[in-house]
mmCIF file of C-alpha atoms in Angstrom:
data_model
loop_
_atom_site.group_PDB
_atom_site.id
_atom_site.type_symbol
_atom_site.label_atom_id
_atom_site.label_comp_id
_atom_site.label_asym_id
_atom_site.label_seq_id
_atom_site.Cartn_x
_atom_site.Cartn_y
_atom_site.Cartn_z
ATOM 1 C CA UNK A 1473 93.299 29.177 80.517
ATOM 2 C CA UNK A 1474 95.284 31.834 81.206
ATOM 3 C CA UNK A 1475 97.978 32.087 78.096
ATOM 4 C CA UNK A 1476 101.599 33.358 79.863
ATOM 5 C CA UNK A 1477 104.687 34.833 78.648
ATOM 6 C CA UNK A 1478 107.216 34.532 80.888
ATOM 7 C CA UNK A 1479 110.477 36.773 79.545
ATOM 8 C CA UNK A 1480 113.718 35.868 80.910
ATOM 9 C CA UNK A 1481 112.923 31.967 80.323
ATOM 10 C CA UNK A 1482 116.538 30.406 80.499
ATOM 11 C CA UNK A 1483 117.416 31.831 84.158
ATOM 12 C CA UNK A 1484 116.979 30.479 86.900
ATOM 13 C CA UNK A 1485 113.722 32.022 88.332
ATOM 14 C CA UNK A 1486 112.440 31.712 85.233
ATOM 15 C CA UNK A 1487 113.110 27.992 84.779
ATOM 16 C CA UNK A 1488 111.557 27.055 88.320
ATOM 17 C CA UNK A 1489 108.677 29.251 87.688
ATOM 18 C CA UNK A 1490 107.910 27.700 84.101
ATOM 19 C CA UNK A 1491 108.732 23.734 85.833
ATOM 20 C CA UNK A 1492 106.067 24.848 88.297
ATOM 21 C CA UNK A 1493 103.532 26.248 85.744
ATOM 22 C CA UNK A 1494 103.928 22.914 83.785
ATOM 23 C CA UNK A 1495 102.741 21.282 86.492
ATOM 24 C CA UNK A 1496 98.985 21.760 86.626
ATOM 25 C CA UNK A 1497 99.214 23.688 83.334
ATOM 26 C CA UNK A 1498 99.529 22.553 79.361
ATOM 27 C CA UNK A 1499 102.410 23.440 77.576
ATOM 28 C CA UNK A 1500 100.421 24.857 75.144
ATOM 29 C CA UNK A 1501 99.441 27.332 77.142
ATOM 30 C CA UNK A 1502 103.195 29.268 78.058
ATOM 31 C CA UNK A 1503 105.029 30.824 75.995
ATOM 32 C CA UNK A 1504 108.530 32.195 76.403
ATOM 33 C CA UNK A 1505 111.488 34.761 75.422
ATOM 34 C CA UNK A 1506 115.003 33.717 75.256
ATOM 35 C CA UNK A 1507 117.751 34.294 73.264
ATOM 36 C CA UNK A 1508 119.309 31.575 70.855
ATOM 37 C CA UNK A 1509 118.107 29.281 68.912
ATOM 38 C CA UNK A 1510 119.297 25.696 70.892
ATOM 39 C CA UNK A 1511 117.158 27.022 73.883
ATOM 40 C CA UNK A 1512 114.023 26.914 71.429
ATOM 41 C CA UNK A 1513 114.550 24.335 70.253
ATOM 42 C CA UNK A 1514 114.483 22.764 73.667
ATOM 43 C CA UNK A 1515 111.389 24.645 74.889
ATOM 44 C CA UNK A 1516 109.310 23.513 71.505
ATOM 45 C CA UNK A 1517 110.260 19.987 71.986
ATOM 46 C CA UNK A 1518 108.482 20.480 74.974
ATOM 47 C CA UNK A 1519 105.348 21.699 73.895
ATOM 48 C CA UNK A 1520 105.875 25.248 74.583
ATOM 49 C CA UNK A 1521 105.421 28.149 72.494
ATOM 50 C CA UNK A 1522 109.191 29.962 72.361
ATOM 51 C CA UNK A 1523 110.582 33.153 70.712
ATOM 52 C CA UNK A 1524 113.758 34.502 70.314
ATOM 53 C CA UNK A 1525 114.239 38.231 71.622
ATOM 54 C CA UNK A 1526 114.871 40.555 74.064
ATOM 55 C CA UNK A 1527 113.841 43.187 75.709
ATOM 56 C CA UNK A 1528 115.463 45.427 73.401
ATOM 57 C CA UNK A 1529 114.085 44.586 70.021
ATOM 58 C CA UNK A 1530 109.876 45.759 70.424
ATOM 59 C CA UNK A 1531 109.227 43.536 66.808
ATOM 60 C CA UNK A 1532 110.479 40.276 69.139
ATOM 61 C CA UNK A 1533 107.837 41.468 71.795
ATOM 62 C CA UNK A 1534 105.518 41.332 69.847
ATOM 63 C CA UNK A 1535 105.349 38.476 68.086
ATOM 64 C CA UNK A 1536 106.366 36.517 71.968
ATOM 65 C CA UNK A 1537 103.333 38.691 72.913
ATOM 66 C CA UNK A 1538 100.979 37.448 70.022
ATOM 67 C CA UNK A 1539 97.652 35.959 71.409
ATOM 68 C CA UNK A 1540 98.979 36.210 75.373
ATOM 69 C CA UNK A 1541 96.877 37.883 78.173
ATOM 70 C CA UNK A 1542 99.333 37.391 81.235
ATOM 71 C CA UNK A 1543 103.304 38.361 80.598
ATOM 72 C CA UNK A 1544 105.837 37.940 83.473
ATOM 73 C CA UNK A 1545 108.224 40.642 82.673
ATOM 74 C CA UNK A 1546 111.481 38.881 85.113
ATOM 75 C CA UNK A 1547 113.471 42.268 85.587
ATOM 76 C CA UNK A 1548 116.432 42.915 83.448
ATOM 77 C CA UNK A 1549 119.849 42.827 84.470
ATOM 78 C CA UNK A 1550 121.482 46.018 85.190
ATOM 79 C CA UNK A 1551 124.235 46.376 82.498
ATOM 80 C CA UNK A 1552 122.096 48.253 79.441
ATOM 81 C CA UNK A 1553 119.813 50.319 80.114
ATOM 82 C CA UNK A 1554 117.196 48.301 82.271
ATOM 83 C CA UNK A 1555 114.646 51.253 82.704
ATOM 84 C CA UNK A 1556 113.857 51.682 78.788
ATOM 85 C CA UNK A 1557 114.051 47.433 78.607
ATOM 86 C CA UNK A 1558 111.028 47.497 80.671
ATOM 87 C CA UNK A 1559 109.287 50.066 79.083
ATOM 88 C CA UNK A 1560 109.377 48.391 75.986
ATOM 89 C CA UNK A 1561 107.979 45.443 77.800
ATOM 90 C CA UNK A 1562 104.967 47.573 79.212
ATOM 91 C CA UNK A 1563 104.249 49.194 75.773
ATOM 92 C CA UNK A 1564 104.779 46.359 73.597
ATOM 93 C CA UNK A 1565 101.961 44.193 76.224
ATOM 94 C CA UNK A 1566 99.260 47.406 75.905
ATOM 95 C CA UNK A 1567 99.858 47.250 72.071
ATOM 96 C CA UNK A 1568 99.036 44.024 71.780
ATOM 97 C CA UNK A 1569 95.954 43.844 74.239
ATOM 98 C CA UNK A 1570 97.811 41.757 77.030
ATOM 99 C CA UNK A 1571 95.132 42.374 79.779
ATOM 100 C CA UNK A 1572 97.995 41.419 83.015
ATOM 101 C CA UNK A 1573 101.371 42.106 83.840
ATOM 102 C CA UNK A 1574 103.537 40.673 86.581
ATOM 103 C CA UNK A 1575 106.811 41.721 87.671
ATOM 104 C CA UNK A 1576 109.507 40.919 89.815
ATOM 105 C CA UNK A 1577 110.923 43.698 92.208
ATOM 106 C CA UNK A 1578 111.993 44.112 95.385
ATOM 107 C CA UNK A 1579 111.545 44.087 98.655
ATOM 108 C CA UNK A 1580 112.821 46.997 100.392
ATOM 109 C CA UNK A 1581 111.590 49.755 102.642
ATOM 110 C CA UNK A 1582 111.957 53.146 101.959
ATOM 111 C CA UNK A 1583 112.637 54.011 97.981
ATOM 112 C CA UNK A 1584 113.474 57.540 98.903
ATOM 113 C CA UNK A 1585 116.616 56.455 101.511
ATOM 114 C CA UNK A 1586 118.187 53.632 99.380
ATOM 115 C CA UNK A 1587 122.057 53.859 98.941
ATOM 116 C CA UNK A 1588 121.986 51.342 96.215
ATOM 117 C CA UNK A 1589 120.650 53.601 93.715
ATOM 118 C CA UNK A 1590 120.346 50.489 90.997
ATOM 119 C CA UNK A 1591 117.409 49.659 93.284
ATOM 120 C CA UNK A 1592 115.321 52.557 92.544
ATOM 121 C CA UNK A 1593 114.346 51.160 88.993
ATOM 122 C CA UNK A 1594 112.403 48.787 90.097
ATOM 123 C CA UNK A 1595 110.099 51.574 91.991
ATOM 124 C CA UNK A 1596 110.255 53.485 88.921
ATOM 125 C CA UNK A 1597 109.245 50.113 86.144
ATOM 126 C CA UNK A 1598 106.157 49.704 89.493
ATOM 127 C CA UNK A 1599 104.903 52.740 88.690
ATOM 128 C CA UNK A 1600 105.213 53.063 85.167
ATOM 129 C CA UNK A 1601 103.380 49.562 85.215
ATOM 130 C CA UNK A 1602 100.701 51.444 87.649
ATOM 131 C CA UNK A 1603 100.212 54.112 84.945
ATOM 132 C CA UNK A 1604 99.940 51.684 82.014
ATOM 133 C CA UNK A 1605 96.268 50.598 83.008
ATOM 134 C CA UNK A 1606 96.986 47.236 82.731
ATOM 135 C CA UNK A 1607 95.757 44.970 85.397
ATOM 136 C CA UNK A 1608 99.293 43.639 87.524
ATOM 137 C CA UNK A 1609 100.679 42.159 90.054
ATOM 138 C CA UNK A 1610 103.998 43.489 91.327
ATOM 139 C CA UNK A 1611 106.367 40.562 93.318
ATOM 140 C CA UNK A 1612 108.248 42.159 95.423
ATOM 141 C CA UNK A 1613 110.955 39.869 96.573
ATOM 142 C CA UNK A 1614 113.347 39.586 99.250
ATOM 143 C CA UNK A 1615 117.896 39.215 98.592
ATOM 144 C CA UNK A 1616 118.068 35.738 97.810
ATOM 145 C CA UNK A 1617 119.893 33.818 100.310
ATOM 146 C CA UNK A 1618 121.916 32.366 96.786
ATOM 147 C CA UNK A 1619 123.332 35.503 96.703
ATOM 148 C CA UNK A 1620 125.282 34.819 99.785
ATOM 149 C CA UNK A 1621 128.651 32.331 98.585
ATOM 150 C CA UNK A 1622 128.937 35.854 96.796
ATOM 151 C CA UNK A 1623 128.836 38.122 99.398
ATOM 152 C CA UNK A 1624 130.757 36.499 101.874
ATOM 153 C CA UNK A 1625 133.598 34.807 99.223
ATOM 154 C CA UNK A 1626 134.962 31.939 98.499
ATOM 155 C CA UNK A 1627 137.302 32.153 101.509
ATOM 156 C CA UNK A 1628 134.449 32.810 103.906
ATOM 157 C CA UNK A 1629 135.508 29.245 106.145
ATOM 158 C CA UNK A 1630 139.196 30.277 106.575
ATOM 159 C CA UNK A 1631 138.880 34.389 106.791
ATOM 160 C CA UNK A 1632 135.334 34.279 108.007
ATOM 161 C CA UNK A 1633 132.845 37.258 106.761
ATOM 162 C CA UNK A 1634 133.924 41.312 106.596
ATOM 163 C CA UNK A 1635 131.221 43.148 105.645
ATOM 164 C CA UNK A 1636 129.852 47.004 106.330
ATOM 165 C CA UNK A 1637 126.408 46.242 107.503
ATOM 166 C CA UNK A 1638 126.433 46.845 111.070
ATOM 167 C CA UNK A 1639 123.441 44.357 112.516
ATOM 168 C CA UNK A 1640 121.724 44.919 109.387
ATOM 169 C CA UNK A 1641 118.881 42.217 108.697
ATOM 170 C CA UNK A 1642 117.711 40.235 105.421
ATOM 171 C CA UNK A 1643 114.650 38.197 105.480
ATOM 172 C CA UNK A 1644 116.353 36.128 102.695
ATOM 173 C CA UNK A 1645 114.945 33.837 100.788
ATOM 174 C CA UNK A 1646 115.768 30.851 98.241
ATOM 175 C CA UNK A 1647 115.364 32.259 94.154
ATOM 176 C CA UNK A 1648 113.522 28.470 93.681
ATOM 177 C CA UNK A 1649 111.468 29.203 96.331
ATOM 178 C CA UNK A 1650 110.623 32.429 95.246
ATOM 179 C CA UNK A 1651 109.863 31.504 91.575
ATOM 180 C CA UNK A 1652 107.701 28.891 92.882
ATOM 181 C CA UNK A 1653 105.833 31.304 94.832
ATOM 182 C CA UNK A 1654 105.392 33.072 92.217
ATOM 183 C CA UNK A 1655 104.295 30.818 89.721
ATOM 184 C CA UNK A 1656 101.696 29.629 92.042
ATOM 185 C CA UNK A 1657 100.453 33.116 92.172
ATOM 186 C CA UNK A 1658 100.395 33.494 88.462
ATOM 187 C CA UNK A 1659 97.875 30.148 87.937
ATOM 188 C CA UNK A 1660 95.207 31.687 91.033
ATOM 189 C CA UNK A 1661 95.061 34.647 90.820
ATOM 190 C CA UNK A 1662 92.787 37.367 88.832
ATOM 191 C CA UNK A 1663 95.415 40.434 88.759
ATOM 192 C CA UNK A 1664 93.322 42.957 90.884
ATOM 193 C CA UNK A 1665 96.558 45.206 91.368
ATOM 194 C CA UNK A 1666 98.147 43.476 93.911
ATOM 195 C CA UNK A 1667 101.150 44.015 95.201
ATOM 196 C CA UNK A 1668 103.371 41.361 97.063
ATOM 197 C CA UNK A 1669 106.304 41.408 99.816
ATOM 198 C CA UNK A 1670 107.765 37.631 99.051
ATOM 199 C CA UNK A 1671 110.027 37.353 101.707
ATOM 200 C CA UNK A 1672 111.622 34.654 104.499
ATOM 201 C CA UNK A 1673 109.591 33.995 107.796
ATOM 202 C CA UNK A 1674 112.909 36.044 109.909
ATOM 203 C CA UNK A 1675 115.312 38.484 108.692
ATOM 204 C CA UNK A 1676 118.764 37.746 109.682
ATOM 205 C CA UNK A 1677 122.222 39.477 110.263
ATOM 206 C CA UNK A 1678 125.738 38.404 109.062
ATOM 207 C CA UNK A 1679 126.171 37.704 112.629
ATOM 208 C CA UNK A 1680 123.431 35.321 112.016
ATOM 209 C CA UNK A 1681 125.004 33.641 108.732
ATOM 210 C CA UNK A 1682 128.215 33.742 110.166
ATOM 211 C CA UNK A 1683 126.703 31.349 113.113
ATOM 212 C CA UNK A 1684 124.597 29.562 110.997
ATOM 213 C CA UNK A 1685 127.849 28.445 108.761
ATOM 214 C CA UNK A 1686 129.776 27.657 112.178
ATOM 215 C CA UNK A 1687 127.072 24.811 112.785
ATOM 216 C CA UNK A 1688 127.467 23.228 109.309
ATOM 217 C CA UNK A 1689 130.832 23.265 108.444
ATOM 218 C CA UNK A 1690 132.080 22.422 111.962
ATOM 219 C CA UNK A 1691 134.318 25.344 111.403
ATOM 220 C CA UNK A 1692 134.529 28.494 113.335
ATOM 221 C CA UNK A 1693 133.266 31.526 111.173
ATOM 222 C CA UNK A 1694 133.656 34.790 112.552
ATOM 223 C CA UNK A 1695 131.513 38.188 110.970
ATOM 224 C CA UNK A 1696 133.442 41.262 111.890
ATOM 225 C CA UNK A 1697 131.944 44.070 110.493
ATOM 226 C CA UNK A 1698 133.843 47.358 109.648
ATOM 227 C CA UNK A 1699 133.922 51.071 107.964
ATOM 228 C CA UNK A 1700 133.131 51.265 104.531
ATOM 229 C CA UNK A 1701 136.471 53.233 103.973
ATOM 230 C CA UNK A 1702 137.969 50.144 104.831
ATOM 231 C CA UNK A 1703 135.755 47.094 102.773
ATOM 232 C CA UNK A 1704 136.081 49.504 99.812
ATOM 233 C CA UNK A 1705 140.367 49.291 100.864
ATOM 234 C CA UNK A 1706 139.996 45.522 101.782
ATOM 235 C CA UNK A 1707 137.709 44.643 98.092
ATOM 236 C CA UNK A 1708 140.163 47.144 95.849
ATOM 237 C CA UNK A 1709 143.048 45.095 97.075
ATOM 238 C CA UNK A 1710 141.647 41.707 96.058
ATOM 239 C CA UNK A 1711 141.321 42.658 92.732
ATOM 240 C CA UNK A 1712 137.249 43.506 92.649
ATOM 241 C CA UNK A 1713 136.740 45.768 89.705
ATOM 242 C CA UNK A 1714 135.479 49.266 91.389
ATOM 243 C CA UNK A 1715 131.811 49.221 90.129
ATOM 244 C CA UNK A 1716 131.301 46.386 91.816
ATOM 245 C CA UNK A 1717 132.630 47.256 95.018
ATOM 246 C CA UNK A 1718 130.178 50.205 94.883
ATOM 247 C CA UNK A 1719 127.357 47.925 94.320
ATOM 248 C CA UNK A 1720 128.244 45.660 97.155
ATOM 249 C CA UNK A 1721 128.879 48.904 99.840
ATOM 250 C CA UNK A 1722 125.089 50.207 98.679
ATOM 251 C CA UNK A 1723 123.659 46.467 99.560
ATOM 252 C CA UNK A 1724 125.150 46.504 102.287
ATOM 253 C CA UNK A 1725 124.468 49.875 103.467
ATOM 254 C CA UNK A 1726 121.190 49.588 102.723
ATOM 255 C CA UNK A 1727 120.985 46.284 104.625
ATOM 256 C CA UNK A 1728 122.604 48.187 107.138
ATOM 257 C CA UNK A 1729 119.873 50.849 107.532
ATOM 258 C CA UNK A 1730 117.074 48.120 107.602
ATOM 259 C CA UNK A 1731 115.516 48.160 104.023
ATOM 260 C CA UNK A 1732 116.205 44.630 103.425
ATOM 261 C CA UNK A 1733 114.443 43.046 106.972
ATOM 262 C CA UNK A 1734 111.124 43.138 106.245
ATOM 263 C CA UNK A 1735 108.804 40.046 107.137
ATOM 264 C CA UNK A 1736 105.878 38.941 106.078
ATOM 265 C CA UNK A 1737 103.762 35.210 105.579
ATOM 266 C CA UNK A 1738 102.615 36.444 101.622
ATOM 267 C CA UNK A 1739 105.290 33.674 100.252
ATOM 268 C CA UNK A 1740 104.324 31.290 102.944
ATOM 269 C CA UNK A 1741 101.167 31.388 101.429
ATOM 270 C CA UNK A 1742 101.652 31.222 97.883
ATOM 271 C CA UNK A 1743 104.544 28.522 98.283
ATOM 272 C CA UNK A 1744 101.831 26.069 100.575
ATOM 273 C CA UNK A 1745 104.841 25.369 103.057
ATOM 274 C CA UNK A 1746 107.155 27.603 105.327
ATOM 275 C CA UNK A 1747 110.010 27.998 103.245
ATOM 276 C CA UNK A 1748 113.904 27.375 104.017
ATOM 277 C CA UNK A 1749 114.994 29.065 107.411
ATOM 278 C CA UNK A 1750 118.689 30.198 106.819
ATOM 279 C CA UNK A 1751 120.579 27.315 108.533
ATOM 280 C CA UNK A 1752 118.342 24.681 105.711
ATOM 281 C CA UNK A 1753 118.777 27.440 103.012
ATOM 282 C CA UNK A 1754 122.741 28.077 103.349
ATOM 283 C CA UNK A 1755 123.549 24.263 103.785
ATOM 284 C CA UNK A 1756 121.724 24.013 100.033
ATOM 285 C CA UNK A 1757 123.537 27.159 98.850
ATOM 286 C CA UNK A 1758 127.122 26.666 100.204
ATOM 287 C CA UNK A 1759 126.915 22.466 99.409
ATOM 288 C CA UNK A 1760 127.336 21.593 103.193
#
């Protein structure tokens, strides 16, 4: 039986991964890396091995990886030195004789033409894993459907959708379904240096999102695609900080350039059922 360490265990993705693992694995075979004592006690009461630490603290990583053969590296946020944090986890895994590593990357068409440069760190992390000599599974996850409320704003039913994404499409997936499929792969795969593109069964534009929200709410939602400069002005006038505006624009332009439209059946295979489509997912994330 594998001894799996799940990093980022208290986030939405990590929480669902652990819940899924516990359906078929003994709690004692799951270790978690967390940041606070309260959650440590909570996990230990369930029988898991819990360690307080973070990616920037190599000593804590070494303790968490004691007697572990498989590590799930859930990608770090982009607030700090994400690339160095990822390297710390990978280097420590190698030092502690971990056999297998899995990583949550992104399903994007062409790393060489990305506008959102933050996404490049995912591909750099993939390369670093491949160079490490560890056996790996790379989960290239589609954009989470759960972020759509953030993209379209709180007043979407009053003001509609304004984005500079043109008719670009995204193969959205609910975060919980991504996590469930990842956990199933972790339990069943032998880590033979695979890369999985976990995407939805179809790709959708913001026109499709607007139509689905209209049907679900009985309020007409219209999508208006605008030029980048006008979009920036609207965002800044609404009090959105400039770094956040830049990030949102990057996502939109990559969507427009078909970076997010890849569709595969790999998620469905590991999920064991068809993932929820756009309308089903929106009903959940918008509480409709």
